[in-house]
PDB file of C-alpha atoms in Angstrom:
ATOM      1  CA  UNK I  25      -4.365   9.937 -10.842  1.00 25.00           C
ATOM      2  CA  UNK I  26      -6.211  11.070  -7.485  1.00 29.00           C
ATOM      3  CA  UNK I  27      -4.043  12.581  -5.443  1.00 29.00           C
ATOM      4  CA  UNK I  28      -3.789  13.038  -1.539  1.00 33.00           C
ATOM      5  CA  UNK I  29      -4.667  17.179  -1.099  1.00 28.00           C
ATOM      6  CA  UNK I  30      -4.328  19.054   1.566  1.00 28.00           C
ATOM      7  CA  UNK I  31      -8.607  19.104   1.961  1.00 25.00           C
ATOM      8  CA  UNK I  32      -8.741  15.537   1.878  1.00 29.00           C
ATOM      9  CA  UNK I  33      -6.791  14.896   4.973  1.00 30.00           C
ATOM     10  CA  UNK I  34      -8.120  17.635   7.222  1.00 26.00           C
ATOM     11  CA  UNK I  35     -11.384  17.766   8.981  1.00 25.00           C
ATOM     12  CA  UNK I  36     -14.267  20.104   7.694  1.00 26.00           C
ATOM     13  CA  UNK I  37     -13.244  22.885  10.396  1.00 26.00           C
ATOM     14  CA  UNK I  38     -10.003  22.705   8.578  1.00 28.00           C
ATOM     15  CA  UNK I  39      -7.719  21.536  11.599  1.00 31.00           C
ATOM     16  CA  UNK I  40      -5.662  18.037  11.733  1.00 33.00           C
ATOM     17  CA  UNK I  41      -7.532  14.912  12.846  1.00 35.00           C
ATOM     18  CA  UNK I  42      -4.687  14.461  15.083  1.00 38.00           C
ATOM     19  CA  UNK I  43      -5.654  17.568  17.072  1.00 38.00           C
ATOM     20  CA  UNK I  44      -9.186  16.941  17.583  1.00 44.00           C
ATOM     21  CA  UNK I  45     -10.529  16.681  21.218  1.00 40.00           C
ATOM     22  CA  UNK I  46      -9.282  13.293  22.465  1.00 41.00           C
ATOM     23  CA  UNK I  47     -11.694  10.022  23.390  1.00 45.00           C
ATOM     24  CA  UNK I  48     -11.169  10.106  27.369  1.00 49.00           C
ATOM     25  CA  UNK I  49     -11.957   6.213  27.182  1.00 72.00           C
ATOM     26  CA  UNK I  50      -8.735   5.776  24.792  1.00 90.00           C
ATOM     27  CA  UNK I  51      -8.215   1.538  25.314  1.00 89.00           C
ATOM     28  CA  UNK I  52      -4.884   2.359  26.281  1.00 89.00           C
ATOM     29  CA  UNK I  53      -6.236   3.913  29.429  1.00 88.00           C
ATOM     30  CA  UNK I  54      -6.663   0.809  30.931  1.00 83.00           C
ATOM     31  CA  UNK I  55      -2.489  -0.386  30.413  1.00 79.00           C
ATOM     32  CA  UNK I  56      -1.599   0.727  33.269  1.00 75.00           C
ATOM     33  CA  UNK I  57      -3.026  -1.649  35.612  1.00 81.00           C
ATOM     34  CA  UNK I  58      -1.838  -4.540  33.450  1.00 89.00           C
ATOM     35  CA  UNK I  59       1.292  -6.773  34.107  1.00 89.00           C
ATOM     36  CA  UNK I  60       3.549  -7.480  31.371  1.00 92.00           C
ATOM     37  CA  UNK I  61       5.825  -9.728  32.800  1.00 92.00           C
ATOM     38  CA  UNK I  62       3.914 -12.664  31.659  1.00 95.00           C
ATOM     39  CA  UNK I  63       3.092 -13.555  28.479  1.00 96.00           C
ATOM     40  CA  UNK I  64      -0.953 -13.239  29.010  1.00 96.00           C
ATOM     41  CA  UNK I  65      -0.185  -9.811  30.192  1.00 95.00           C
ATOM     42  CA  UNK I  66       1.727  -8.621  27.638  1.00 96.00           C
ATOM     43  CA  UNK I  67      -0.621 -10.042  24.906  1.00 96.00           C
ATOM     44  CA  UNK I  68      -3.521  -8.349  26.702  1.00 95.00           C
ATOM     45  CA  UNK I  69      -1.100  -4.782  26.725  1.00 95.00           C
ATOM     46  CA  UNK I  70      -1.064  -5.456  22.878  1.00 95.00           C
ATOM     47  CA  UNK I  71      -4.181  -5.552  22.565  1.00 95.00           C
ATOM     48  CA  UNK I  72      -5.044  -2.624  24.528  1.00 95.00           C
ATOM     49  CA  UNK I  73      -2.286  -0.347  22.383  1.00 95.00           C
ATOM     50  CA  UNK I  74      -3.573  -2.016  18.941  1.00 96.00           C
ATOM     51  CA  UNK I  75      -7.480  -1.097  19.769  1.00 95.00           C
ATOM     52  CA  UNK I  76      -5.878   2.695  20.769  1.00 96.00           C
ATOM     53  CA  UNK I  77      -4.004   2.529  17.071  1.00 97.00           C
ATOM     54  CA  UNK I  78      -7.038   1.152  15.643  1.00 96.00           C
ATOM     55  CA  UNK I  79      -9.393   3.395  16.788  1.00 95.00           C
ATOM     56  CA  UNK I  80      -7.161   6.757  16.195  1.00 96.00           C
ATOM     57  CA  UNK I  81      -7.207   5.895  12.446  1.00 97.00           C
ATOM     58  CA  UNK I  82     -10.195   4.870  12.093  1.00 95.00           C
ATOM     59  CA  UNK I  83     -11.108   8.340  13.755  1.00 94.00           C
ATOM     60  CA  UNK I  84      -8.961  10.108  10.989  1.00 92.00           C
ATOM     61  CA  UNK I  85     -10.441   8.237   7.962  1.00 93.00           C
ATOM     62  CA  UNK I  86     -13.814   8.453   9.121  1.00 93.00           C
ATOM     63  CA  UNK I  87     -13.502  12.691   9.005  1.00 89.00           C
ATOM     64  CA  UNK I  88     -11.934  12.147   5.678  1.00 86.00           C
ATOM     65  CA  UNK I  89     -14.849  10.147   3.855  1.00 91.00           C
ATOM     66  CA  UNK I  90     -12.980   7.156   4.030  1.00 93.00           C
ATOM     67  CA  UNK I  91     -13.641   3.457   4.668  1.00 90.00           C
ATOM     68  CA  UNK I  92     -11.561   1.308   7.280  1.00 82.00           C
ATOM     69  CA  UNK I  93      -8.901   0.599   8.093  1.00 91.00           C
ATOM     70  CA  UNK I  94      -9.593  -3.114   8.130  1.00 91.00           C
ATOM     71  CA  UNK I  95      -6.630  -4.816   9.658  1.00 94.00           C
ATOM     72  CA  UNK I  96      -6.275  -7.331  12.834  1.00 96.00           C
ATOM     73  CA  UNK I  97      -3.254  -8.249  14.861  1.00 95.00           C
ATOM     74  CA  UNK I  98      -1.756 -11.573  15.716  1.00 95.00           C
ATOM     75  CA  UNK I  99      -0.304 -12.245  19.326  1.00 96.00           C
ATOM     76  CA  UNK I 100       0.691 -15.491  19.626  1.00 96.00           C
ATOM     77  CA  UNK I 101       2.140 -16.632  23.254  1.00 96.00           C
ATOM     78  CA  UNK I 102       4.093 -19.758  24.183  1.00 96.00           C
ATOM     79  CA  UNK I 103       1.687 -22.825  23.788  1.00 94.00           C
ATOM     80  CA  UNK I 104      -0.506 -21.606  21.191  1.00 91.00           C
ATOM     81  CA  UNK I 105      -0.949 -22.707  17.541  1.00 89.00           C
ATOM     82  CA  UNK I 106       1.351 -20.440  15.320  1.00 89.00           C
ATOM     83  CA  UNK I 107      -0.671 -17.887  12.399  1.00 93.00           C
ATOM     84  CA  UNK I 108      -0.086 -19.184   8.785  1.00 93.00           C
ATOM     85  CA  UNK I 109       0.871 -16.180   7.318  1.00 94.00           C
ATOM     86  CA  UNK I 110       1.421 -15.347   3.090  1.00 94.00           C
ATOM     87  CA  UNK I 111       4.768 -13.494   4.266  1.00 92.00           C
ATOM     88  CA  UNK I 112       6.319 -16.399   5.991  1.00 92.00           C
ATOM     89  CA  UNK I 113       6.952 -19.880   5.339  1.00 92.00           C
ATOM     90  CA  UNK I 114       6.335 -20.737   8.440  1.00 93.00           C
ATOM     91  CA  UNK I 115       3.197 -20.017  11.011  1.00 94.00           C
ATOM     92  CA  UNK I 116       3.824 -17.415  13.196  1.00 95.00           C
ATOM     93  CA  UNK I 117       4.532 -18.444  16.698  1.00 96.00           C
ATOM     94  CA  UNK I 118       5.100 -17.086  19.741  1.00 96.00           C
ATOM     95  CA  UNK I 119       9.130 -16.442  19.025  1.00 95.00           C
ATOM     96  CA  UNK I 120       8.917 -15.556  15.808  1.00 93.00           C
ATOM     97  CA  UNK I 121      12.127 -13.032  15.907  1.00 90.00           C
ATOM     98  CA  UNK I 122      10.528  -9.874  14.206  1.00 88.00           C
ATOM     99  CA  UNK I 123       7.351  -8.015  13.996  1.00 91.00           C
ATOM    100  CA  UNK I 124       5.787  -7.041  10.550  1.00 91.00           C
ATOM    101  CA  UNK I 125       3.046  -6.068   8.558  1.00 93.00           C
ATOM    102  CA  UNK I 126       1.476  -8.849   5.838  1.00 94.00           C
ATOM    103  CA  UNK I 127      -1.010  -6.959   3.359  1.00 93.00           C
ATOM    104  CA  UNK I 128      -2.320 -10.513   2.154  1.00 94.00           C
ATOM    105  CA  UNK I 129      -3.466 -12.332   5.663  1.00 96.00           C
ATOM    106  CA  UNK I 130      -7.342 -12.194   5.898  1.00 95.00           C
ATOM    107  CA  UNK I 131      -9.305 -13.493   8.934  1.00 93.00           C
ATOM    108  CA  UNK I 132     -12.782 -13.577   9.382  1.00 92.00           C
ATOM    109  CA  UNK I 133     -14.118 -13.147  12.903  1.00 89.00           C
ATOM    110  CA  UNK I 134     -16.813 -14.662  14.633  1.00 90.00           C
ATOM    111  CA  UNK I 135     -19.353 -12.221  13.531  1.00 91.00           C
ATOM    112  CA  UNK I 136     -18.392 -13.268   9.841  1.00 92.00           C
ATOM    113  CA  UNK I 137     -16.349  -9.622   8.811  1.00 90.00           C
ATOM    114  CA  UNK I 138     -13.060 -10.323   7.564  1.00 92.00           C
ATOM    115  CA  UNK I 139     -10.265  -8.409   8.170  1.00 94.00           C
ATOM    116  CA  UNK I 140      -7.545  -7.578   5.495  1.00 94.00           C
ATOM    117  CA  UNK I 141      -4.080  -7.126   6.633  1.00 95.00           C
ATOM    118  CA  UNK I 142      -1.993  -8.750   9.431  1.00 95.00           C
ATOM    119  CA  UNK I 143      -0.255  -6.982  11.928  1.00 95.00           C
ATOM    120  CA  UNK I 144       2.044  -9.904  13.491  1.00 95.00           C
ATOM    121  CA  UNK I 145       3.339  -9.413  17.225  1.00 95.00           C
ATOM    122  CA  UNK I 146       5.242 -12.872  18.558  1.00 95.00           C
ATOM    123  CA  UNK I 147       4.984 -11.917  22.404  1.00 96.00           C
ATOM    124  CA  UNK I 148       8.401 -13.361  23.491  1.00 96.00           C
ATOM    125  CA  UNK I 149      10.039 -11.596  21.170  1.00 93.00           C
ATOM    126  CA  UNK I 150       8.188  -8.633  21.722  1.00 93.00           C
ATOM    127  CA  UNK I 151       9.448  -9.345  25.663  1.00 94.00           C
ATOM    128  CA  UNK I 152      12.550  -9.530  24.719  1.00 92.00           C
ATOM    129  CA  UNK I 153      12.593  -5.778  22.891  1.00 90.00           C
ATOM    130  CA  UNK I 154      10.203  -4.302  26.103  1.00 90.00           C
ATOM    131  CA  UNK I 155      12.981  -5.438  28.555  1.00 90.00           C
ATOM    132  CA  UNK I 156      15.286  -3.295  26.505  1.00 88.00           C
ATOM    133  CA  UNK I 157      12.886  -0.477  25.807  1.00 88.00           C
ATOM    134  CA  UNK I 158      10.136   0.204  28.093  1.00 88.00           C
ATOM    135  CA  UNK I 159       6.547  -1.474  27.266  1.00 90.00           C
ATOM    136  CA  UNK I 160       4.883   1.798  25.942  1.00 92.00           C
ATOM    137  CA  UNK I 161       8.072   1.633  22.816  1.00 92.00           C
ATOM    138  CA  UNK I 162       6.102  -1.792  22.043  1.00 93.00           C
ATOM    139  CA  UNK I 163       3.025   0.132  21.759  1.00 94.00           C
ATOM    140  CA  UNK I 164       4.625   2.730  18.995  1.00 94.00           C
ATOM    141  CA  UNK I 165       6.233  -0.443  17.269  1.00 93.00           C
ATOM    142  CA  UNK I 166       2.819  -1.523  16.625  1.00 95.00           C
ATOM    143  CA  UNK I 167       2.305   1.897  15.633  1.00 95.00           C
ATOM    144  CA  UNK I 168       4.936   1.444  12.776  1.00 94.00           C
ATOM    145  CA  UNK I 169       3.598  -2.058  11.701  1.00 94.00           C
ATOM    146  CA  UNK I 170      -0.021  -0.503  11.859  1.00 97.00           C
ATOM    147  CA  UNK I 171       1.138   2.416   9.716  1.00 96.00           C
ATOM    148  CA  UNK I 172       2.167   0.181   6.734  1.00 95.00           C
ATOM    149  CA  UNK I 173      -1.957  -0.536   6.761  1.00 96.00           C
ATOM    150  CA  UNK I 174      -2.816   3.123   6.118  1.00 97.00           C
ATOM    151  CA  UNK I 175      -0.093   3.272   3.665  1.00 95.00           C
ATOM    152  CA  UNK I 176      -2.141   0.741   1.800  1.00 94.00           C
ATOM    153  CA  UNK I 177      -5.768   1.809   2.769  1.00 95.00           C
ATOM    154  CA  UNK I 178      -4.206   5.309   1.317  1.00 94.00           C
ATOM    155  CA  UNK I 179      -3.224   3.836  -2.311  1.00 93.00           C
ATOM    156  CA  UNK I 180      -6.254   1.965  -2.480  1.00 93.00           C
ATOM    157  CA  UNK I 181      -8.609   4.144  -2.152  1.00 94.00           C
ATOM    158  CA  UNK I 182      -7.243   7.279  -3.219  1.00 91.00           C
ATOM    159  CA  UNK I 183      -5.316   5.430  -6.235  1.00 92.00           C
ATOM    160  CA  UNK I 184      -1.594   6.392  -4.651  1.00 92.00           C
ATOM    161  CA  UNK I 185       1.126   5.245  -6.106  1.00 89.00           C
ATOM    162  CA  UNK I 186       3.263   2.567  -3.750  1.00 88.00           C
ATOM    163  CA  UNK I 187       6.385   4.002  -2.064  1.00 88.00           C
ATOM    164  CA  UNK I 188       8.427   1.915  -4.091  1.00 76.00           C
ATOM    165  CA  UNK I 189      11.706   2.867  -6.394  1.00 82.00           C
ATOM    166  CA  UNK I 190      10.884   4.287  -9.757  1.00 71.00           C
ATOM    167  CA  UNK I 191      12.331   4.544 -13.143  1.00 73.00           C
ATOM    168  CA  UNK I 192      10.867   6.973 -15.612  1.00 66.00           C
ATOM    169  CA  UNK I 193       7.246   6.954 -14.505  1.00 70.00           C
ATOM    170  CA  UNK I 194       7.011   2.867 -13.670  1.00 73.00           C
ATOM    171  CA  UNK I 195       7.836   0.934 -10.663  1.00 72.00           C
ATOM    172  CA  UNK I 196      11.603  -0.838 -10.726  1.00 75.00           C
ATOM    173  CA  UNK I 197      11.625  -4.532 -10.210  1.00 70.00           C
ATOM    174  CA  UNK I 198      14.487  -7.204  -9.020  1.00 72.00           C
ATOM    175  CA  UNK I 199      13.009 -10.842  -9.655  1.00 71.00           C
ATOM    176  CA  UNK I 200       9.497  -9.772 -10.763  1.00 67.00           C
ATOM    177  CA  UNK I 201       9.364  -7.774  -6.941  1.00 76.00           C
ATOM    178  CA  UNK I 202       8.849  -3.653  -6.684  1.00 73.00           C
ATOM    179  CA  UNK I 203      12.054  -2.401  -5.248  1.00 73.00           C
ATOM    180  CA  UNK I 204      11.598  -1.290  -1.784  1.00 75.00           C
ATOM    181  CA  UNK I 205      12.957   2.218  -0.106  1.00 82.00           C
ATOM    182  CA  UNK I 206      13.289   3.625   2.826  1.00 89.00           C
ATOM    183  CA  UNK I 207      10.815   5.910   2.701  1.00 91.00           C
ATOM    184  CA  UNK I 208       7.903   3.209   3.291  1.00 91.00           C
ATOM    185  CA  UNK I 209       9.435   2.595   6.405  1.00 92.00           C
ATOM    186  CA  UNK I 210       9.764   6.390   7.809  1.00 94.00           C
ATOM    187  CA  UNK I 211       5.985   7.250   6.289  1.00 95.00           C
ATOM    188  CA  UNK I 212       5.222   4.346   8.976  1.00 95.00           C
ATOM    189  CA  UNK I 213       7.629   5.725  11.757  1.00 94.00           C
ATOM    190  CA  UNK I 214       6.144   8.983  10.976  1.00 96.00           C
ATOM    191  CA  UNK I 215       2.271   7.487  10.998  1.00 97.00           C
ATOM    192  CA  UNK I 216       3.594   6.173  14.535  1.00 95.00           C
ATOM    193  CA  UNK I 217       4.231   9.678  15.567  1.00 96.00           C
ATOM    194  CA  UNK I 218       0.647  10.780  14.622  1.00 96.00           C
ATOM    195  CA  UNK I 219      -0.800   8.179  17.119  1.00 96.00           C
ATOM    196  CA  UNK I 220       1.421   8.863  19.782  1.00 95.00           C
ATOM    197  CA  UNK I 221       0.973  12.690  19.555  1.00 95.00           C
ATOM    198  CA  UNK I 222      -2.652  11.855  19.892  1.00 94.00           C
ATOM    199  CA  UNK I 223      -2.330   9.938  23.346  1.00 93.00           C
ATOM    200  CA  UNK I 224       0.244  12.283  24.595  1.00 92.00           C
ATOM    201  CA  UNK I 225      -2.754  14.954  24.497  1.00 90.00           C
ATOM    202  CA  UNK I 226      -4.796  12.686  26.618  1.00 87.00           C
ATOM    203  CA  UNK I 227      -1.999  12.540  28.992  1.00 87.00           C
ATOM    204  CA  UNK I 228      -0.884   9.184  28.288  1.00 87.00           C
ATOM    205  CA  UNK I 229       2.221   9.433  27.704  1.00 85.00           C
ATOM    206  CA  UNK I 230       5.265  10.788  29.912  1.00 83.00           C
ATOM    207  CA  UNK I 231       8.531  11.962  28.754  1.00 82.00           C
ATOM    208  CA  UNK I 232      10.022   8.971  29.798  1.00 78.00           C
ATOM    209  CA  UNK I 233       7.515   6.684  27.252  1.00 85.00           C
ATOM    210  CA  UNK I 234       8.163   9.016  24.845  1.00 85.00           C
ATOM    211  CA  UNK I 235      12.037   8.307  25.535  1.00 84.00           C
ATOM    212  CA  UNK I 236      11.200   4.901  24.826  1.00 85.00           C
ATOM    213  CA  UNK I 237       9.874   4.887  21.670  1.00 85.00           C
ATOM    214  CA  UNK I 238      13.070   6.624  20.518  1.00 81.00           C
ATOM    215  CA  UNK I 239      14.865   4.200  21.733  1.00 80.00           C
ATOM    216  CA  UNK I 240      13.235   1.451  20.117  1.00 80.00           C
ATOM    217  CA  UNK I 241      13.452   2.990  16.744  1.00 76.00           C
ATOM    218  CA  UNK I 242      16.805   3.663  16.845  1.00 72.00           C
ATOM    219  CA  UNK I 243      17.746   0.014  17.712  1.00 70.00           C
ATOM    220  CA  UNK I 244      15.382  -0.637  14.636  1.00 63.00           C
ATOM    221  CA  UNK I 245      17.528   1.493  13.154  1.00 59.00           C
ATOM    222  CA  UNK I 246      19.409  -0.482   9.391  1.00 51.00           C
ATOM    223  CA  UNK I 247      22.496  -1.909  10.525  1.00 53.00           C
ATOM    224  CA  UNK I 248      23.525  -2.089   6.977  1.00 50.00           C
ATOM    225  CA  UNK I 249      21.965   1.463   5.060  1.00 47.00           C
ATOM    226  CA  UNK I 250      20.819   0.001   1.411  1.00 48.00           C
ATOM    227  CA  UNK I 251      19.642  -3.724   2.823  1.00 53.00           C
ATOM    228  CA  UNK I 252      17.268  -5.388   0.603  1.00 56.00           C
ATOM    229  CA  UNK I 253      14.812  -4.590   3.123  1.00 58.00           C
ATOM    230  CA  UNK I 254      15.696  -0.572   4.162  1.00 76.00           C
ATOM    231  CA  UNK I 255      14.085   0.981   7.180  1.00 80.00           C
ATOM    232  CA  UNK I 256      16.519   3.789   7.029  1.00 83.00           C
ATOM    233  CA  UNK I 257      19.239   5.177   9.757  1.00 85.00           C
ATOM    234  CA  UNK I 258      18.683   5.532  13.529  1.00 85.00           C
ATOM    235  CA  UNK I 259      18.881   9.058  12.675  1.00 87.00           C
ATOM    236  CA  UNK I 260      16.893   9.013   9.828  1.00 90.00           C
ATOM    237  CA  UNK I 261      13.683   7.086  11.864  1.00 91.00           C
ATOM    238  CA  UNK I 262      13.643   9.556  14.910  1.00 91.00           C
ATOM    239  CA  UNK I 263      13.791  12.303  12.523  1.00 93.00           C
ATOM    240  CA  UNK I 264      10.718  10.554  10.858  1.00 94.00           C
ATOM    241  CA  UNK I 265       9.040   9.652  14.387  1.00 94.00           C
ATOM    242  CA  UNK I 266       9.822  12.919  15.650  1.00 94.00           C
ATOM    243  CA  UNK I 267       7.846  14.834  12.336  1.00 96.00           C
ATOM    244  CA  UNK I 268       4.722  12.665  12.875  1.00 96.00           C
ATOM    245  CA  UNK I 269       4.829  13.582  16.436  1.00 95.00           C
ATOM    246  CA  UNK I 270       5.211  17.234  16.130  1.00 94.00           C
ATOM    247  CA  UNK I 271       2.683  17.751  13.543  1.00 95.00           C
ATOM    248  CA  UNK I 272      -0.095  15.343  14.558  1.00 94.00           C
ATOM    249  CA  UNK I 273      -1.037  15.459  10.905  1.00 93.00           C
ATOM    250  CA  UNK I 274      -0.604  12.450   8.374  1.00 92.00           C
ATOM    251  CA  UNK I 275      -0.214  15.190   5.374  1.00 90.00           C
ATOM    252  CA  UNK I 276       3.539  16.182   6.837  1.00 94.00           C
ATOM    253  CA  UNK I 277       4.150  12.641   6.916  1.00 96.00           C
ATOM    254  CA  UNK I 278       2.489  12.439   3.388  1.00 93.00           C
ATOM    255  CA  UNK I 279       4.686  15.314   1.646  1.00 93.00           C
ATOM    256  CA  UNK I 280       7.992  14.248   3.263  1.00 95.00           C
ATOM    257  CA  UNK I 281       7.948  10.623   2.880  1.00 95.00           C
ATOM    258  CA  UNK I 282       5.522   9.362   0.044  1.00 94.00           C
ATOM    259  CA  UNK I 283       7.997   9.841  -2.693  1.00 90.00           C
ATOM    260  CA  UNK I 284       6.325   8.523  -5.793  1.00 89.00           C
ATOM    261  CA  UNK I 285       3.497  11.129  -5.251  1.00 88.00           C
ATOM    262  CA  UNK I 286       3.444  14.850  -6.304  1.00 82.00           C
ATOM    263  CA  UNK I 287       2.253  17.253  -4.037  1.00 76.00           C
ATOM    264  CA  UNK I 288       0.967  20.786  -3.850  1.00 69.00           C
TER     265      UNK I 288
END
């Protein structure tokens, strides 16, 4: 099995992607000037902070020899047509109460390349957490959800094991499903911390957004630790944030948190 080194996740001069001179013309640059207390607004701050995720990774794999990423992003707003989605059994609308990633939503755009990998973003609900958090903790939410697309981009091109539970060598299942743990959920919190280490250098980010996006994860934080469904403890997620942050390297966020691997 190929496994994720140490020289296949740094750049040829040998230091992090993460710490590379940053793009001055960062999408997320232009947030600022954009209200988000209506729903166009805050759909067109989405967008802004999902191109600035985007482009960061695709940055990082792009040093590394990789392909991609080659995910899109759903935004719906009140009035529009809801997503049809493989995760859901409904479309995706507007106040859909929870953000996620869905590895098996394609969409082809209008210059016929289809994208693989949904990240979904239902705008009043995502109002509903920015009134409580600050908008920029929306931005590192989307982050997270964006982060569960590298995880897969990861295992399927450097044939990774998922981050799932395992039982001597092979994958646990309930019902025919991989067991999920926690640990796919910090590698994503700690993914988030990569990005937002790389717009803090550009001086995009102020102590108080980075306050928010604390904040957000620890009200993301399992209610119940051990759900069917585990994101891991308040605690546990800023401790995960707070690695990816510090680091600015994916590899610390690879040795801590991608449990099914072996590393050097």
């Amino acid at each position: 099995m190929a496994l994720l080194t140490a020289s296949a996740v740094t750049s040829p001069t040998g230091a992090s992607a993460a710490t590379q001179p940053p793009t001055p013309t960062d999408p997320l640059a232009s947030a600022q000037e954009i209200r988000t207390d209506t729903p166009e607004g805050l759909a067109e701050y989405l967008g802004l902070a999902y191109a600035s995720v985007d482009g960061y990774w695709r940055d990082v794999f792009k040093e590394q020899g990789l392909t991609g990423p080659s995910s899109f992003y759903t935004a719906p707003i009140p009035g529009e047509d809801g997503f049809s989605s493989h995760c859901t059994d409904e479309p995706v609308a507007h106040d859909t109460p929870s953000f996620f990633y869905c590895p098996w939503d394609v969409y082809t755009d209008d210059e016929g390349v289809t994208h693989s990998g949904a990240i979904h973003f239902p705008v009043t609900t995502a109002r509903a957490v920015g009134n409580r958090t600050g908008d920029f903790a929306l931005a590192t939410v989307m982050a997270h959800e964006y982060g569960h697309d590298v995880q897969r981009e990861l295992m399927d091109q450097l044939n990774l094991r998922d981050i799932v539970q395992m039982k001597d060598g092979a994958p646990v299942l309930e019902d025919g499903d991989t067991v999920n743990v926690k640990e796919s959920e910090l590698i994503a919190d700690c993914f988030s911390g990569n990005w937002t280490k790389y717009v803090s250098q550009q001086g995009l980010v102020a102590t108080a957004d980075l306050s928010e996006a604390v904040n957000a994860l620890e009200l993301a934080g399992d209610k119940e630790i051990g759900g069917a469904h585990p994101h891991g403890s308040k605690q546990e997620r800023t401790t995960a944030f707070t690695l990816g942050y510090d680091s600015g390297d994916l590899m610390e966020c690879a040795r801590q948190y991608w449990v099914t691997e072996r590393w050097e």
